[in-house]
Coordinates of C-alpha atoms in Angstrom, one line a residue:
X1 CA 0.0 0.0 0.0
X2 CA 1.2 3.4 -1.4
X3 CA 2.2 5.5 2.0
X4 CA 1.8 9.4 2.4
X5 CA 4.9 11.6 2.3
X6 CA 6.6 13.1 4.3
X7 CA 6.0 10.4 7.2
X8 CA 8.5 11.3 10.3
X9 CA 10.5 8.8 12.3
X10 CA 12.2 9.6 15.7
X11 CA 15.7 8.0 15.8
X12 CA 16.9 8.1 19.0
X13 CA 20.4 6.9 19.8
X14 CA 23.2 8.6 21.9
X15 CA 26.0 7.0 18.8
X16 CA 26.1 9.9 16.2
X17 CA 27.2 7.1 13.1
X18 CA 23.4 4.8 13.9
X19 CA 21.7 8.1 13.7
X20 CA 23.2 9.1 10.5
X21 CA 22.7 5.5 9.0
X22 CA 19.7 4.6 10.2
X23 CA 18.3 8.2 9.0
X24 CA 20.0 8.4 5.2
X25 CA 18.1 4.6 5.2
X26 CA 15.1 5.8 6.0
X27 CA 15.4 9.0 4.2
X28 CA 16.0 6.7 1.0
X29 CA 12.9 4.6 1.7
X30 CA 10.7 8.2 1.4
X31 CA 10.8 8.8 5.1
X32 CA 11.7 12.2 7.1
X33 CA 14.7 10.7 9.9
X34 CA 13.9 13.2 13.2
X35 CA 17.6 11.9 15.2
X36 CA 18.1 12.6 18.5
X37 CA 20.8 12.0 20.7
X38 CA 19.0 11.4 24.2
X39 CA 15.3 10.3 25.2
X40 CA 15.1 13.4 27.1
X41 CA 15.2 15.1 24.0
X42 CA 12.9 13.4 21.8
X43 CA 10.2 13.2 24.8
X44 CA 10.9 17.3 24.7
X45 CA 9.8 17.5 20.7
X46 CA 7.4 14.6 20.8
X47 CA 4.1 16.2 20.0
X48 CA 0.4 14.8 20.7
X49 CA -0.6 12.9 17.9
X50 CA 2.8 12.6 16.1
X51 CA 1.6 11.0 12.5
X52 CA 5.1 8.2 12.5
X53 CA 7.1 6.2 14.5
X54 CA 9.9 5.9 17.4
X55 CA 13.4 3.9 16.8
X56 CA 15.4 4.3 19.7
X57 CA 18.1 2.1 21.2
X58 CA 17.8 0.6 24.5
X59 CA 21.3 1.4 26.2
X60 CA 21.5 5.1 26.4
X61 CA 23.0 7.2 29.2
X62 CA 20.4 9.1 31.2
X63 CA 17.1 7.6 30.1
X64 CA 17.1 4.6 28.7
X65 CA 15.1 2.8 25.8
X66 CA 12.7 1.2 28.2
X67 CA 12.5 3.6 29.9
X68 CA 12.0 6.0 27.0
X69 CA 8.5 3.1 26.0
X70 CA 7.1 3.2 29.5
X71 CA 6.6 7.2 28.8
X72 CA 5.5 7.3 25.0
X73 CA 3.4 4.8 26.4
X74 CA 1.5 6.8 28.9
X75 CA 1.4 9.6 26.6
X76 CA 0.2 7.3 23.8
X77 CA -0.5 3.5 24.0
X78 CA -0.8 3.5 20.2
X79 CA 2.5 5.1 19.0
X80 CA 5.0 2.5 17.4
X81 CA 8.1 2.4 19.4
X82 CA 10.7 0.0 17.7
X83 CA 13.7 -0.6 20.3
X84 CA 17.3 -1.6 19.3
X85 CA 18.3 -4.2 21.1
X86 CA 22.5 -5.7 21.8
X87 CA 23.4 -9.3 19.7
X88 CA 21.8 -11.8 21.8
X89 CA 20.4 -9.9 24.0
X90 CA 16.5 -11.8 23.8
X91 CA 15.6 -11.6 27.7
X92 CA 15.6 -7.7 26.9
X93 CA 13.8 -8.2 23.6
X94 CA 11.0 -10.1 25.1
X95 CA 10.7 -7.7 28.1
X96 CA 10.2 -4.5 25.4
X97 CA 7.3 -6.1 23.6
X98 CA 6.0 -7.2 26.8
X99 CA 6.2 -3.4 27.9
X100 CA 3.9 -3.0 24.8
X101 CA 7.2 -2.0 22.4
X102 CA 6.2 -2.3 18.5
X103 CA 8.7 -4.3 17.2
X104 CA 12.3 -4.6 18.1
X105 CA 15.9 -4.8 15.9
X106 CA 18.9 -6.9 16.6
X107 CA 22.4 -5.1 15.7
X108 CA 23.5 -5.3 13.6
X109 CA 20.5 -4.9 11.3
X110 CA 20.1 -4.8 7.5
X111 CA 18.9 -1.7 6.1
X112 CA 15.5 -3.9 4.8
X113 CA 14.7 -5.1 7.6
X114 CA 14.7 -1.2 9.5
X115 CA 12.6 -0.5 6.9
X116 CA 10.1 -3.0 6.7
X117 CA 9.6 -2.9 10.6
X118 CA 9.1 1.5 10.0
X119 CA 6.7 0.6 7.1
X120 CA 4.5 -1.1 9.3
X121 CA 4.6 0.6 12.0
X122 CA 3.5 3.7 9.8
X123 CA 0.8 1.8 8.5
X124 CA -0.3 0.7 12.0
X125 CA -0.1 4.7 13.5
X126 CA -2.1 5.7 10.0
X127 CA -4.9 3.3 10.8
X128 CA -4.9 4.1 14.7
X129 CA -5.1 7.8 13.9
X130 CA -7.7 7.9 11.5
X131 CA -9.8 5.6 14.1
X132 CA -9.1 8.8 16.5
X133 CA -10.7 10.7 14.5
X134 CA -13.4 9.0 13.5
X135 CA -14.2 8.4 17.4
X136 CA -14.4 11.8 17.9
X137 CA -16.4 12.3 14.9
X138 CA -18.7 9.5 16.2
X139 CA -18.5 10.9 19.6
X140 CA -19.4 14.7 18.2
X141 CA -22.1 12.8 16.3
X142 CA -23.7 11.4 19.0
X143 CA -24.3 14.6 21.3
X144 CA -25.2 16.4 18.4
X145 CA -29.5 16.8 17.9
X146 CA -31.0 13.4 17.2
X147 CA -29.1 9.9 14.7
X148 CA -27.5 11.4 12.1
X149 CA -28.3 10.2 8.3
X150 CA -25.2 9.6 7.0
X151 CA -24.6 10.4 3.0
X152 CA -23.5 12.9 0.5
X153 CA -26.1 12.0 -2.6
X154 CA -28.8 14.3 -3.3
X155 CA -31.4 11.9 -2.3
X156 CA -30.1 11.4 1.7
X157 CA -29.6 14.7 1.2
X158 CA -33.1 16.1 -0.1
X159 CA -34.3 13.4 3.1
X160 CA -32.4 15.0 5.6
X161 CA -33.9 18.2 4.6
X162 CA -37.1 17.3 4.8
X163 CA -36.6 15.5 8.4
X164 CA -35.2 18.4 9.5
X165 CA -38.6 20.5 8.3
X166 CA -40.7 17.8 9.5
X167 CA -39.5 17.9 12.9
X168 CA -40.4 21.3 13.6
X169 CA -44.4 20.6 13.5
X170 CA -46.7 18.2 14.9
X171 CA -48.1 16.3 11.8
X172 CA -48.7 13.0 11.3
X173 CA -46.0 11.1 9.0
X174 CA -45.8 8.1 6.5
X175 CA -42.3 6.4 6.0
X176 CA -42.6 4.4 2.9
X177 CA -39.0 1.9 2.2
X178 CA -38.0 -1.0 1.4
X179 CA -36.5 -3.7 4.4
X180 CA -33.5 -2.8 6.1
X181 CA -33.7 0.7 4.5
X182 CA -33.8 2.6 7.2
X183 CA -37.3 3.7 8.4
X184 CA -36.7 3.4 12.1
X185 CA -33.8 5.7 12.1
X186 CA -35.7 8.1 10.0
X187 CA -38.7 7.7 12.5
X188 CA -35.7 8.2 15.4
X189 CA -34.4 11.0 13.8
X190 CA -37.4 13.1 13.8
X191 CA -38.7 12.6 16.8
X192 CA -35.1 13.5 18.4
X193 CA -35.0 16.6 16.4
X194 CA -38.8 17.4 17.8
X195 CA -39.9 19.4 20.7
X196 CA -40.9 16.1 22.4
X197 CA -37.1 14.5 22.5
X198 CA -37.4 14.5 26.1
X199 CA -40.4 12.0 26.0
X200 CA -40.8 8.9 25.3
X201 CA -40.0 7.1 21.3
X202 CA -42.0 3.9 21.4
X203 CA -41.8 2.2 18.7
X204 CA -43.8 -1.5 17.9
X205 CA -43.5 -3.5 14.7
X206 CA -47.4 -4.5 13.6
X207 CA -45.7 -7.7 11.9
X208 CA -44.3 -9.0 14.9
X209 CA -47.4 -8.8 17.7
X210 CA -49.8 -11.4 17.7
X211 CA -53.3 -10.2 16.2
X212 CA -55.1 -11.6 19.6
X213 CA -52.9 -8.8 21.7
X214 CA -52.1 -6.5 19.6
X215 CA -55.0 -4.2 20.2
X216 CA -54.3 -4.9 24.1
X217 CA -50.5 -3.8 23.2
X218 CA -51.6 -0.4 21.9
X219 CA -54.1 0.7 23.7
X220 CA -54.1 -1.3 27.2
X221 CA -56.7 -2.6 29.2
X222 CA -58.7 -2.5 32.8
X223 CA -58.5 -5.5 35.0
X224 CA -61.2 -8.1 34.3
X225 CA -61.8 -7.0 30.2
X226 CA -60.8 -10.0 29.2
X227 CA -59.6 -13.7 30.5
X228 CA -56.1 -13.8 31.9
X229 CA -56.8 -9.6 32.4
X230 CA -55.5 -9.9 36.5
X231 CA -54.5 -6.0 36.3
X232 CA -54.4 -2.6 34.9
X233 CA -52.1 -2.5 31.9
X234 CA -50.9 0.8 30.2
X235 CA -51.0 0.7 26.4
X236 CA -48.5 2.0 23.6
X237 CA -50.1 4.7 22.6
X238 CA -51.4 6.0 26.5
X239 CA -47.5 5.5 28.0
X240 CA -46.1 7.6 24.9
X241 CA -48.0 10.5 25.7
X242 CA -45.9 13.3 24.9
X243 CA -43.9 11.5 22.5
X244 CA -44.1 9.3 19.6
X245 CA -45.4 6.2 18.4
X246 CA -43.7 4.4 15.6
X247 CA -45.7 2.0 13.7
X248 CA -43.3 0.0 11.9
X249 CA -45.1 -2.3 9.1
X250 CA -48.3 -1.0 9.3
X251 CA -49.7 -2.7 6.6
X252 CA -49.9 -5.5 8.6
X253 CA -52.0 -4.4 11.2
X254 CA -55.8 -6.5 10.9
X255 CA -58.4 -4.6 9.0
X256 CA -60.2 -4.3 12.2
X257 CA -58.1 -3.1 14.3
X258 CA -56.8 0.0 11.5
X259 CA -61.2 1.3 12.4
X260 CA -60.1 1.9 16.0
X261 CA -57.0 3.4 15.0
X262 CA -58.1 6.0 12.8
X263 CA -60.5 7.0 15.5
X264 CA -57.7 7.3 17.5
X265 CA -55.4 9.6 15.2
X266 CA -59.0 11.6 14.3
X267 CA -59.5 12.3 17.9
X268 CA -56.2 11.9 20.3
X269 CA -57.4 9.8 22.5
X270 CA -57.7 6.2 23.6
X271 CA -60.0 4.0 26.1
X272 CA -58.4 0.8 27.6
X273 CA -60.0 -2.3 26.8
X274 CA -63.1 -2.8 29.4
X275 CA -63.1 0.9 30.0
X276 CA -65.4 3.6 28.5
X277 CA -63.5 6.6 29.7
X278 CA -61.3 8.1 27.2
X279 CA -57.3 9.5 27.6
X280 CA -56.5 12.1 26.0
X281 CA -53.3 12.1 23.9
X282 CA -50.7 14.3 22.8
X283 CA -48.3 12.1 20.7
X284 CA -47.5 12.0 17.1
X285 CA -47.8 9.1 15.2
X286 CA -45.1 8.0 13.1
X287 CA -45.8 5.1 10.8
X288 CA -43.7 3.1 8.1
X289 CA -44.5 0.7 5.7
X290 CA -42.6 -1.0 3.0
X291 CA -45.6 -1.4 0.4
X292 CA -47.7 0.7 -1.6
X293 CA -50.3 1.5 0.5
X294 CA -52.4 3.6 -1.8
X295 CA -52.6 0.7 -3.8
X296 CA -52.9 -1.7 -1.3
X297 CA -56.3 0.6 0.1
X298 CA -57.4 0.1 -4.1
X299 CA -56.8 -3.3 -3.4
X300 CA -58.8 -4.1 -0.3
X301 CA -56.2 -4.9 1.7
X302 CA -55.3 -1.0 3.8
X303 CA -58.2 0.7 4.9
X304 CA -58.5 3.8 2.6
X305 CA -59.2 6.6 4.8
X306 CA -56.7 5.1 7.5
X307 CA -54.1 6.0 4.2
X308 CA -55.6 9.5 3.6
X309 CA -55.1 10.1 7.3
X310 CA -51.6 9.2 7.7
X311 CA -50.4 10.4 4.4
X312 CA -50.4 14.5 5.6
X313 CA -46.8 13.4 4.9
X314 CA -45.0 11.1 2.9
X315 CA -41.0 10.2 3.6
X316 CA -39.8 7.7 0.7
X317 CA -36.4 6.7 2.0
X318 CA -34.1 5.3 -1.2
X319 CA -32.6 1.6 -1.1
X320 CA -29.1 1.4 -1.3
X321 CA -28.9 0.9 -4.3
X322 CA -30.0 3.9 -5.1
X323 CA -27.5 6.0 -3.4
X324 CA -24.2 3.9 -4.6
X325 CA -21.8 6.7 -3.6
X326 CA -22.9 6.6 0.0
X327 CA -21.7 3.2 0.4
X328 CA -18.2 3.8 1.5
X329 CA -18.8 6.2 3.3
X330 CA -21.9 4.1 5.0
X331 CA -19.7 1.4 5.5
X332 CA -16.9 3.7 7.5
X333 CA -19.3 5.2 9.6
X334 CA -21.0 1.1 10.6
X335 CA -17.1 0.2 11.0
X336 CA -16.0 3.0 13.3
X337 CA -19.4 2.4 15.3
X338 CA -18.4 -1.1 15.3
X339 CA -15.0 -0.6 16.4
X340 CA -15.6 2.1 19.1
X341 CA -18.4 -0.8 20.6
X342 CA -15.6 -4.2 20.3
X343 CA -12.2 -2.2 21.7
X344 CA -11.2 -3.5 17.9
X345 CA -9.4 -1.4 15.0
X346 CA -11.8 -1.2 12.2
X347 CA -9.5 -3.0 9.0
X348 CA -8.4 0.0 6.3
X349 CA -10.5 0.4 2.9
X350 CA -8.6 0.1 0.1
X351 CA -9.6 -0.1 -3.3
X352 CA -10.2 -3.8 -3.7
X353 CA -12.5 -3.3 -1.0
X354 CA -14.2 -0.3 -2.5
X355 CA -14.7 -1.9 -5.3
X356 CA -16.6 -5.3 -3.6
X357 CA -18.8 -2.6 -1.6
X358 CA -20.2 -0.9 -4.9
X359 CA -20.8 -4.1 -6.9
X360 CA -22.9 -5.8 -4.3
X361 CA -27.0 -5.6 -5.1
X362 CA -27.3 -4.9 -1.0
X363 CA -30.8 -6.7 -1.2
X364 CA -30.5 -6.5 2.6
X365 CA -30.2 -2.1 2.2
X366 CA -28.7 -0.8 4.8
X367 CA -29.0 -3.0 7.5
X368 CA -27.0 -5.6 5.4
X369 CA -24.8 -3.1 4.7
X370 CA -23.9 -2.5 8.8
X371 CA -24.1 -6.0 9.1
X372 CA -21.2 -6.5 6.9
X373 CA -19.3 -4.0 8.6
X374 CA -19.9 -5.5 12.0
X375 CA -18.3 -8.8 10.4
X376 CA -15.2 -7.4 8.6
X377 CA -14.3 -5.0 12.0
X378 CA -14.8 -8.9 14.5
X379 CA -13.8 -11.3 11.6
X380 CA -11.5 -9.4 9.3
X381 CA -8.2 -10.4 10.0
X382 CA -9.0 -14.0 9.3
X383 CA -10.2 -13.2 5.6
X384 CA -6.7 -11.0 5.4
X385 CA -9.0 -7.8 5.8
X386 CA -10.6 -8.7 2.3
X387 CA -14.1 -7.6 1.6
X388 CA -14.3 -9.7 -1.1
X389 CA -13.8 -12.7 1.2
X390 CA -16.8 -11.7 3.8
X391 CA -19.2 -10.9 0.2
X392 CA -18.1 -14.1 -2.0
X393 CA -20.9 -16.2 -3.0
X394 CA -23.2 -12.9 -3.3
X395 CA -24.9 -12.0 -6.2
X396 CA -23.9 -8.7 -7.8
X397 CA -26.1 -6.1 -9.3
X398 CA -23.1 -4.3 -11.2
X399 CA -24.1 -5.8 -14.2
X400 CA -27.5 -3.6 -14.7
X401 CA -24.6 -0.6 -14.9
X402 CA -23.2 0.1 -18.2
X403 CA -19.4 -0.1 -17.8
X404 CA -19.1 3.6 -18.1
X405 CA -21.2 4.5 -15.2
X406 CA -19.6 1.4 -12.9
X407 CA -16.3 3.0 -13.8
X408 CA -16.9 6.4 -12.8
X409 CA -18.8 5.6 -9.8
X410 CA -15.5 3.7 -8.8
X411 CA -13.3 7.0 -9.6
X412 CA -15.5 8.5 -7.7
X413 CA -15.8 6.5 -4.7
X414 CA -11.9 6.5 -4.8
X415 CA -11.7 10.3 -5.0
X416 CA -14.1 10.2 -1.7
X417 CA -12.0 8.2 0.2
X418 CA -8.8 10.0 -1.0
X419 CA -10.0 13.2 0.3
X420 CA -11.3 11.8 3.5
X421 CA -8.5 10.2 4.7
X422 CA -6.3 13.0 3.7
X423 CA -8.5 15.4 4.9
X424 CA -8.8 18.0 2.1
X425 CA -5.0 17.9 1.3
X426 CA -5.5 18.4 -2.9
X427 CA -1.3 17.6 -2.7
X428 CA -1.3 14.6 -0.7
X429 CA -4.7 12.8 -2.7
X430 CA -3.2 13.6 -6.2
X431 CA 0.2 11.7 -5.0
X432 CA -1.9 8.8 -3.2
X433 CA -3.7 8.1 -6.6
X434 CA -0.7 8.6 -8.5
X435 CA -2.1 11.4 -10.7
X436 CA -1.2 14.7 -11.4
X437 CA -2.2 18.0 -10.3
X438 CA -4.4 18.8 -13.5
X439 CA -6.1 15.8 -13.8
X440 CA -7.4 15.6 -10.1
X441 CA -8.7 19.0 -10.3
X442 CA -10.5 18.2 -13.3
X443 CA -12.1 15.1 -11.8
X444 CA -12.9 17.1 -8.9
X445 CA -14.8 19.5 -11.2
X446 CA -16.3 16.4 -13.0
X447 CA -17.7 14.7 -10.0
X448 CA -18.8 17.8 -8.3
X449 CA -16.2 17.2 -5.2
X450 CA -15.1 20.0 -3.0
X451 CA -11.2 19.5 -1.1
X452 CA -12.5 22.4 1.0
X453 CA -15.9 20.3 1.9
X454 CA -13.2 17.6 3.7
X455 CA -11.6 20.4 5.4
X456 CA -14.2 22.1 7.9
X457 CA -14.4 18.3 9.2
X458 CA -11.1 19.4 11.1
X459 CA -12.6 22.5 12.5
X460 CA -14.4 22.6 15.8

């Protein structure tokens, strides 16, 4: 994997001839040699977050090289440290990786072998800082106002929109999605951005309760109404008051149970089962569905002024598949959530891996989609971090895409995730892609991508 310039590595070694060697080696490989002739010093220069790697030798007047690990280590568990160690001298060896060193070099050392231990070191410090990051992007994202819907296409972002215009009044809304698309974070997000966030969200899937409770389950019952009735019980709709109910596959609830419904959306209020006295409610009623309803009404099957009622406002949330650029991006933000939740490292993207995410139909949508991510960030390193690995044996939809369009959804995708990780830096994405200045811009221009867009993501 191509590494970013300009990497730095401590060397840290109280002989002036190792520094010097060690650094033109490094310097040769495409690395930046920072020497330094005490621990002292280095600790003095060491700044939070450094982006490469320690070298340092283990037998140094003053501070030693162990030493020298217990405090990078306290300052930051995930910085490489690679120790230098005598000839023969293992007991010391296995003590510094027991310390929680990185690696560790026997002198004398070939210059491909300093190398190769750097290399992946760097790669390791890349992948724990960008895991920072995204924590504290997660992090941010989770005190901000309600679940955020992640996505750069027009369409999450015309959805967004209209959740975020929603939220601000009282009406009645429809969610209308295919499975796994989404609908219940849609449904969350609103009523977190609503003046009832405070209450309760109570959501219940129609598709899932039994029809002979079901009616008990949203609108409760007295003691006595019915056999094996021994108390009071509070229903959905009467414990949400002041919140939200969420109706998740609504077009399964019975035919005679959407009559008592619409009564209740008509007047805000409900009576228990065995009671004649009706509670008044202030909630709004959130439902989802995954089939035409309108047509379903036509059809028998939906009560048609139950439709009319709920459809004040209609929220079509796109499948996956149509929002293919998202998918990286998606799958990041699952990973990172994933990661954050296991203790784990969440496996790098690279383009192989880009490339399996776009091609896959997602029949699943989204929730197939975090699925996978769960998997790769748990199970990853035993399929060698290959997405291909976790999706073989799935059937692919990148076929219904002319080759044109698969391509430059690719490019694009690749762009994305260029600019992310570099974080806006134009210089630094044009020499990870190998191309030149000129031609990034212009695919930049072509794919409607902004550098600058990447860079507010570093501002508070």
């Amino acid at each position: 994997m191509h590494e970013p310039a300009d990497i730095p590595v401590m060397i840290i070694d109280d002989e002036p001839h190792l520094r010097i060697t060690a650094g033109q080696t490094l310097e040769l490989a495409g690395y930046v040699p920072e020497p330094y002739a005490s621990a002292e010093e280095a600790l003095a220069a060491l700044a939070p977050d450094f982006p490469g790697v320690v070298v340092s030798d283990i037998r140094m007047p003053g501070m030693d090289g162990m030493a020298l690990l217990r405090e990078v280590r306290l300052r930051d568990p995930d910085l490489p440290v690679i120790l230098i160690t005598g000839h023969g001298d293992i007991s010391t060896a296995v003590e510094a990786m027991r310390e929680g060193a990185w690696d560790f070099l026997e002198k004398p050392f070939a210059a491909e072998r300093l190398v190769e231990v750097v290399r992946r070191g760097v790669v390791k410090r890349r992948l724990s800082l960008e895991n920072r990051e995204l924590k504290a992007e997660l992090e941010a994202q989770q005190s901000a106002l309600g679940p955020r819907l992640v996505g750069r296409t027009p369409a999450i972002q015309r959805l967004a929109s209209m959740v975020q215009r929603i939220s601000q009044v009282d009406a009645d809304v429809l969610v209308f999605g295919e499975t796994g698309a989404g609908k219940d974070l849609v449904a969350r997000a609103i009523h977190e951005r609503s003046r009832r966030a405070g209450r309760p969200f109570v959501a219940i899937n129609c598709g899932a309760v039994p029809e002979s409770t079901i009616e008990s389950e949203l609108f409760g019952h007295e003691k006595g109404a019915f056999t094996g009735a021994v108390e009071r019980r509070i229903g959905k709709f009467e414990y949400a008051n002041g919140g939200t109910v969420f109706l998740d596959e609504i077009e399964s609830m019975p035919l005679a149970l959407q009559v008592k419904l619409l009564r209740v959306l008509q007047e805000r209020s409900v009576e228990r089962l065995g009671s004649n006295v009706p509670v008044p409610l202030d909630i709004r009623v959130i439902a989802a569905t995954k089939v035409d309803l309108k047509a379903a009404a036509e059809g028998g099957a939906f009560r048609e002024d139950l439709y009319y009622r709920l459809n004040v406002v209609t929220l079509p949330v796109p499948p996956l598949r149509e929002r293919r650029e998202d998918i990286p991006l998606l799958f990041q933000h699952f990973a990172v959530v994933a990661a954050n939740r296991s203790g784990l490292e969440a496996p790098p993207l690279d383009a192989a891996g880009i490339s399996a995410l776009l091609a896959h139909d997602w029949p699943g949508n989204v929730r197939e989609l975090r699925n996978l991510a769960e998997r790769y960030v748990l199970l990853g390193a035993a399929f060698d971090y290959r997405l291909e690995a976790l999706l073989e044996g799935a059937e692919s939809e990148a076929g219904e895409l002319a080759l044109p369009q698969q391509v430059e959804l690719f490019e694009k995708s690749l762009i994305d995730q260029a600019l992310a990780r570099q974080r806006g830096r134009v210089t630094e994405v044009a020499e990870q892609l190998g191309l030149p200045r000129k031609t990034l811009y212009d695919k930049l221009r072509k794919y409607g991508l902004r550098a600058e867009d990447y860079r507010q993501k570093l501002e508070p």
